[in-house]
């Protein structure tokens, strides 16, 4: 069996991000901890899917990012969570949407993939399945942070008339837009992706974003790449962003870096979409394009130190 040099990349969301370096240090630590969780598994020969799930679980459990604990609030001041996983070797995938109370939606998404016979489960049915799988269920208070509740109140204070489309009610919100996610290539040459989110601040109850849609906010195929997205989910859904990167590579012959940039700065931006993606290809190349003010992101390759960044000027060769 051919041995590959493993690599894992993570992100913690894109959007309007504070520029004070002192404010950024907890985010860098959290991203490095997520990378370490995935790298520990990859170092011992674990599958890429195990590594990306471990990285995302750690980000869900921390209060800094818009996923799990610390997720944003819906318009009725609840938390509705989306997540998905995908394995590049066989295109197996699992996703959940509008789930309440499940501590780690990414773990539930993997259970959907492995144990349900389905790809996508939503709402109360998904929560019931989580209980059947023995996954942790937490009270509403576990997901709360004062900062996210304040974001909701500010968004509702600016709210446009209720006849307007729901996404317009949330786009003015400060802070990160979207998700946490991870992509990886393991030593066996297989790719995987995982993503989790609380969605948009002040979203209508029942709204699901791109993170729960295979091919929009997540895609993985050993023939091309593994991709996860972050940003204004409706736009990523409408242009099937993650699958489009794969398709450009497979059918047009584009390199991953070119394909990812074309999607983020081309179709997505023309539609008014804001955000970015992280992607790794079958050869271990990594791309992290974004058209927002910043994107929390990190990278670790086998035998190298972890690297994290927030702003465009932080970019280095990958």
Coordinates of C-alpha atoms in Angstrom, one line a residue:
X1 CA 0.0 0.0 0.0
X2 CA 1.3 3.4 -0.9
X3 CA 2.1 5.6 2.1
X4 CA 1.1 9.3 1.9
X5 CA 2.1 12.3 4.0
X6 CA -0.9 13.2 6.0
X7 CA -2.3 16.7 6.2
X8 CA -5.2 18.3 8.1
X9 CA -6.8 21.8 7.8
X10 CA -9.5 23.4 9.9
X11 CA -11.5 26.6 9.9
X12 CA -13.6 28.4 12.5
X13 CA -15.7 30.5 10.3
X14 CA -15.5 33.6 8.1
X15 CA -16.9 37.1 8.4
X16 CA -16.3 40.5 10.2
X17 CA -13.5 39.7 12.6
X18 CA -11.9 41.9 15.3
X19 CA -8.4 43.1 14.3
X20 CA -7.0 43.4 17.9
X21 CA -4.2 40.7 18.2
X22 CA -5.0 40.3 21.9
X23 CA -8.5 39.3 21.0
X24 CA -7.2 36.7 18.5
X25 CA -5.0 34.6 20.7
X26 CA -7.8 32.4 22.1
X27 CA -8.9 31.6 18.5
X28 CA -5.3 30.6 17.5
X29 CA -5.1 28.4 20.5
X30 CA -8.4 26.7 19.8
X31 CA -7.5 26.1 16.1
X32 CA -4.2 24.6 17.1
X33 CA -5.9 22.4 19.6
X34 CA -8.3 21.2 16.9
X35 CA -5.4 20.5 14.6
X36 CA -3.6 18.6 17.4
X37 CA -6.7 16.4 18.0
X38 CA -6.8 15.4 14.4
X39 CA -3.0 15.1 14.0
X40 CA -2.8 12.7 17.0
X41 CA -5.0 10.3 15.2
X42 CA -3.4 10.7 11.8
X43 CA 0.0 10.1 13.3
X44 CA -1.1 6.7 14.5
X45 CA -2.6 5.7 11.1
X46 CA -6.2 6.6 11.7
X47 CA -8.6 7.3 8.9
X48 CA -9.1 10.9 7.7
X49 CA -12.7 10.7 8.8
X50 CA -11.7 10.0 12.4
X51 CA -9.4 12.9 12.3
X52 CA -11.8 15.5 10.9
X53 CA -14.5 14.4 13.3
X54 CA -12.2 14.7 16.3
X55 CA -11.1 18.2 15.2
X56 CA -14.7 19.4 14.8
X57 CA -15.9 17.9 18.1
X58 CA -13.2 20.0 19.9
X59 CA -14.4 23.1 18.1
X60 CA -18.0 22.3 18.9
X61 CA -17.2 21.9 22.6
X62 CA -15.5 25.3 22.8
X63 CA -17.6 28.6 23.1
X64 CA -15.6 30.7 20.6
X65 CA -17.1 29.5 17.4
X66 CA -20.6 29.2 15.8
X67 CA -21.1 25.5 16.4
X68 CA -22.3 23.4 19.3
X69 CA -21.6 25.3 22.5
X70 CA -21.5 29.0 21.4
X71 CA -23.8 28.5 18.4
X72 CA -25.8 31.5 17.3
X73 CA -29.5 31.9 18.2
X74 CA -32.5 31.5 16.0
X75 CA -35.2 34.2 15.9
X76 CA -37.1 32.5 18.7
X77 CA -33.9 32.4 20.9
X78 CA -33.2 28.7 20.4
X79 CA -30.3 26.8 19.0
X80 CA -30.8 24.7 15.9
X81 CA -27.7 22.9 14.7
X82 CA -26.5 21.5 11.4
X83 CA -23.6 19.2 10.6
X84 CA -22.3 16.7 8.0
X85 CA -19.5 14.3 7.3
X86 CA -18.3 12.8 4.0
X87 CA -15.7 10.1 3.2
X88 CA -13.8 10.4 -0.1
X89 CA -13.1 6.7 -0.5
X90 CA -16.6 5.6 -1.1
X91 CA -18.6 8.9 -1.1
X92 CA -20.4 7.8 2.1
X93 CA -22.0 10.8 3.8
X94 CA -24.2 11.7 6.7
X95 CA -25.9 15.0 7.7
X96 CA -28.3 16.5 10.2
X97 CA -30.2 19.7 10.3
X98 CA -32.2 21.8 12.8
X99 CA -31.2 19.6 15.7
X100 CA -31.7 20.8 19.2
X101 CA -29.8 19.6 22.3
X102 CA -27.3 17.3 20.7
X103 CA -23.9 18.2 22.1
X104 CA -21.9 17.1 19.1
X105 CA -23.9 17.3 15.9
X106 CA -20.9 16.1 13.9
X107 CA -20.9 12.8 15.8
X108 CA -24.6 12.5 15.1
X109 CA -23.9 13.1 11.4
X110 CA -21.4 10.3 11.4
X111 CA -23.9 8.0 13.1
X112 CA -26.5 8.9 10.4
X113 CA -23.9 7.9 7.8
X114 CA -22.9 4.6 9.5
X115 CA -26.1 3.4 11.2
X116 CA -29.3 4.9 9.9
X117 CA -29.5 3.8 6.3
X118 CA -30.0 7.5 5.4
X119 CA -27.9 10.5 4.4
X120 CA -29.9 13.4 6.0
X121 CA -32.0 13.5 9.1
X122 CA -33.6 16.6 10.6
X123 CA -35.3 18.0 13.7
X124 CA -36.9 15.8 16.4
X125 CA -36.3 12.6 14.4
X126 CA -32.6 13.3 14.3
X127 CA -32.5 14.1 18.1
X128 CA -34.4 10.8 18.8
X129 CA -31.8 8.9 16.7
X130 CA -29.0 10.6 18.7
X131 CA -30.6 9.3 21.9
X132 CA -30.8 5.8 20.4
X133 CA -27.1 6.0 19.5
X134 CA -26.2 7.0 23.0
X135 CA -24.9 10.4 22.1
X136 CA -24.7 13.2 24.6
X137 CA -27.8 15.4 25.0
X138 CA -27.4 18.7 26.8
X139 CA -29.8 21.3 28.2
X140 CA -30.3 24.6 26.4
X141 CA -28.2 26.4 28.9
X142 CA -25.1 24.4 27.8
X143 CA -25.1 26.0 24.3
X144 CA -25.6 29.6 25.6
X145 CA -23.1 32.3 25.5
X146 CA -23.8 35.9 26.5
X147 CA -22.1 37.2 23.3
X148 CA -24.4 35.2 21.0
X149 CA -27.5 36.3 22.8
X150 CA -26.3 39.9 22.5
X151 CA -25.8 39.4 18.8
X152 CA -29.4 38.2 18.5
X153 CA -30.7 41.2 20.3
X154 CA -28.7 43.6 18.1
X155 CA -29.9 41.8 14.9
X156 CA -33.5 42.0 16.1
X157 CA -33.1 45.7 16.8
X158 CA -32.2 46.2 13.2
X159 CA -34.8 43.9 11.8
X160 CA -36.4 44.7 8.5
X161 CA -40.1 44.1 7.9
X162 CA -41.1 40.5 8.5
X163 CA -42.1 40.0 4.8
X164 CA -38.5 40.2 3.8
X165 CA -36.6 36.9 3.1
X166 CA -35.1 35.4 6.3
X167 CA -31.4 35.7 5.2
X168 CA -31.7 39.4 5.0
X169 CA -32.6 39.5 8.7
X170 CA -29.1 38.1 9.6
X171 CA -26.6 39.5 7.2
X172 CA -25.9 42.6 9.2
X173 CA -24.8 40.6 12.2
X174 CA -21.2 41.1 13.3
X175 CA -18.9 38.2 14.2
X176 CA -18.3 35.0 12.3
X177 CA -20.7 33.8 9.6
X178 CA -21.2 30.1 9.4
X179 CA -19.4 27.1 10.6
X180 CA -16.5 25.1 11.9
X181 CA -15.0 22.5 9.6
X182 CA -12.0 20.2 8.9
X183 CA -10.6 18.4 5.9
X184 CA -7.8 15.8 5.9
X185 CA -5.7 13.4 3.8
X186 CA -4.6 10.3 5.7
X187 CA -1.5 8.1 5.3
X188 CA -3.5 5.6 3.1
X189 CA -4.3 8.4 0.7
X190 CA -8.0 8.8 1.6
X191 CA -9.8 12.1 2.0
X192 CA -12.6 13.2 4.4
X193 CA -14.5 16.3 5.4
X194 CA -16.6 17.3 8.4
X195 CA -18.6 20.5 9.2
X196 CA -20.8 21.8 12.0
X197 CA -22.7 25.1 12.5
X198 CA -25.3 27.0 14.4
X199 CA -26.3 28.8 11.1
X200 CA -27.2 32.4 10.9
X201 CA -28.1 34.7 13.8
X202 CA -31.8 35.4 13.9
X203 CA -32.6 32.8 11.3
X204 CA -36.2 31.6 11.0
X205 CA -36.8 28.4 13.0
X206 CA -36.5 25.4 10.7
X207 CA -33.9 27.1 8.4
X208 CA -31.1 24.7 7.2
X209 CA -28.0 26.0 5.6
X210 CA -25.3 24.6 3.3
X211 CA -23.5 22.6 6.0
X212 CA -26.2 20.0 6.0
X213 CA -26.3 19.9 2.2
X214 CA -23.9 17.4 0.6
X215 CA -22.3 19.1 -2.4
X216 CA -23.0 22.7 -1.1
X217 CA -21.1 23.1 2.2
X218 CA -19.2 19.9 2.1
X219 CA -17.9 17.3 -0.4
X220 CA -15.1 14.7 -0.4
X221 CA -14.0 12.4 -3.2
X222 CA -10.6 10.6 -3.4
X223 CA -10.5 11.4 -7.1
X224 CA -10.3 15.1 -6.4
X225 CA -10.5 16.8 -3.0
X226 CA -12.2 17.3 0.3
X227 CA -13.9 20.7 0.8
X228 CA -15.9 22.4 3.6
X229 CA -17.4 25.9 3.3
X230 CA -18.2 28.8 5.6
X231 CA -20.3 31.9 5.0
X232 CA -23.7 32.9 3.7
X233 CA -25.2 29.4 3.3
X234 CA -28.0 30.2 0.9
X235 CA -25.4 31.3 -1.7
X236 CA -23.3 28.2 -1.3
X237 CA -26.4 26.0 -1.8
X238 CA -27.5 27.8 -4.9
X239 CA -24.1 27.4 -6.6
X240 CA -23.4 23.9 -5.2
X241 CA -20.0 25.3 -4.2
X242 CA -18.2 22.3 -2.7
X243 CA -19.2 20.0 -5.5
X244 CA -18.4 22.6 -8.1
X245 CA -14.8 22.6 -7.0
X246 CA -14.6 18.8 -7.3
X247 CA -16.3 19.0 -10.8
X248 CA -13.9 21.7 -12.1
X249 CA -11.0 19.5 -11.1
X250 CA -12.4 16.2 -12.5
X251 CA -14.1 17.4 -15.7
X252 CA -12.2 20.6 -16.5
X253 CA -8.8 19.5 -15.3
X254 CA -8.2 22.5 -13.0
X255 CA -5.8 22.4 -10.1
X256 CA -7.6 22.5 -6.8
X257 CA -6.2 26.0 -6.0
X258 CA -7.6 27.4 -9.3
X259 CA -10.9 25.6 -8.9
X260 CA -11.5 26.8 -5.4
X261 CA -10.5 30.4 -6.2
X262 CA -12.8 30.4 -9.3
X263 CA -15.8 29.3 -7.1
X264 CA -15.2 31.7 -4.2
X265 CA -14.2 34.8 -6.2
X266 CA -16.3 33.9 -9.3
X267 CA -19.8 32.4 -9.1
X268 CA -20.2 32.8 -5.3
X269 CA -19.1 36.4 -5.2
X270 CA -21.2 37.4 -8.3
X271 CA -24.2 36.1 -6.5
X272 CA -23.4 38.2 -3.4
X273 CA -22.1 35.3 -1.4
X274 CA -19.6 36.0 1.4
X275 CA -17.3 33.4 2.9
X276 CA -14.7 30.9 1.9
X277 CA -13.6 27.3 1.8
X278 CA -10.8 25.1 3.0
X279 CA -9.8 22.2 0.7
X280 CA -7.2 19.5 0.4
X281 CA -6.6 17.4 -2.7
X282 CA -5.5 13.8 -3.2
X283 CA -1.8 14.9 -3.3
X284 CA -1.9 16.9 -0.1
X285 CA -2.1 20.4 -1.5
X286 CA -4.2 22.8 0.5
X287 CA -6.3 25.8 -0.5
X288 CA -8.1 28.3 1.7
X289 CA -9.6 31.1 -0.4
X290 CA -12.1 33.6 1.1
X291 CA -13.8 36.8 0.1
X292 CA -14.7 38.1 3.6
X293 CA -12.7 40.3 5.9
X294 CA -11.1 37.2 7.5
X295 CA -11.4 33.5 8.1
X296 CA -10.2 31.6 11.1
X297 CA -8.1 28.8 9.6
X298 CA -5.3 26.4 10.4
X299 CA -3.1 23.8 8.8
X300 CA -0.8 21.0 9.9
X301 CA 1.3 18.6 7.7
X302 CA 3.1 15.5 8.9
X303 CA 6.4 16.4 10.4
X304 CA 5.7 20.2 10.5
X305 CA 4.5 22.7 13.0
X306 CA 0.9 23.8 13.1
X307 CA 0.0 27.1 11.3
X308 CA -3.0 29.3 12.0
X309 CA -4.2 32.6 10.5
X310 CA -7.2 34.9 10.4
X311 CA -6.6 37.7 7.8
X312 CA -5.6 37.6 4.2
X313 CA -2.1 39.0 4.9
X314 CA -1.5 36.0 7.1
X315 CA -1.3 33.8 4.0
X316 CA 1.7 31.6 3.4
X317 CA 2.5 28.9 0.9
X318 CA 0.6 25.7 1.4

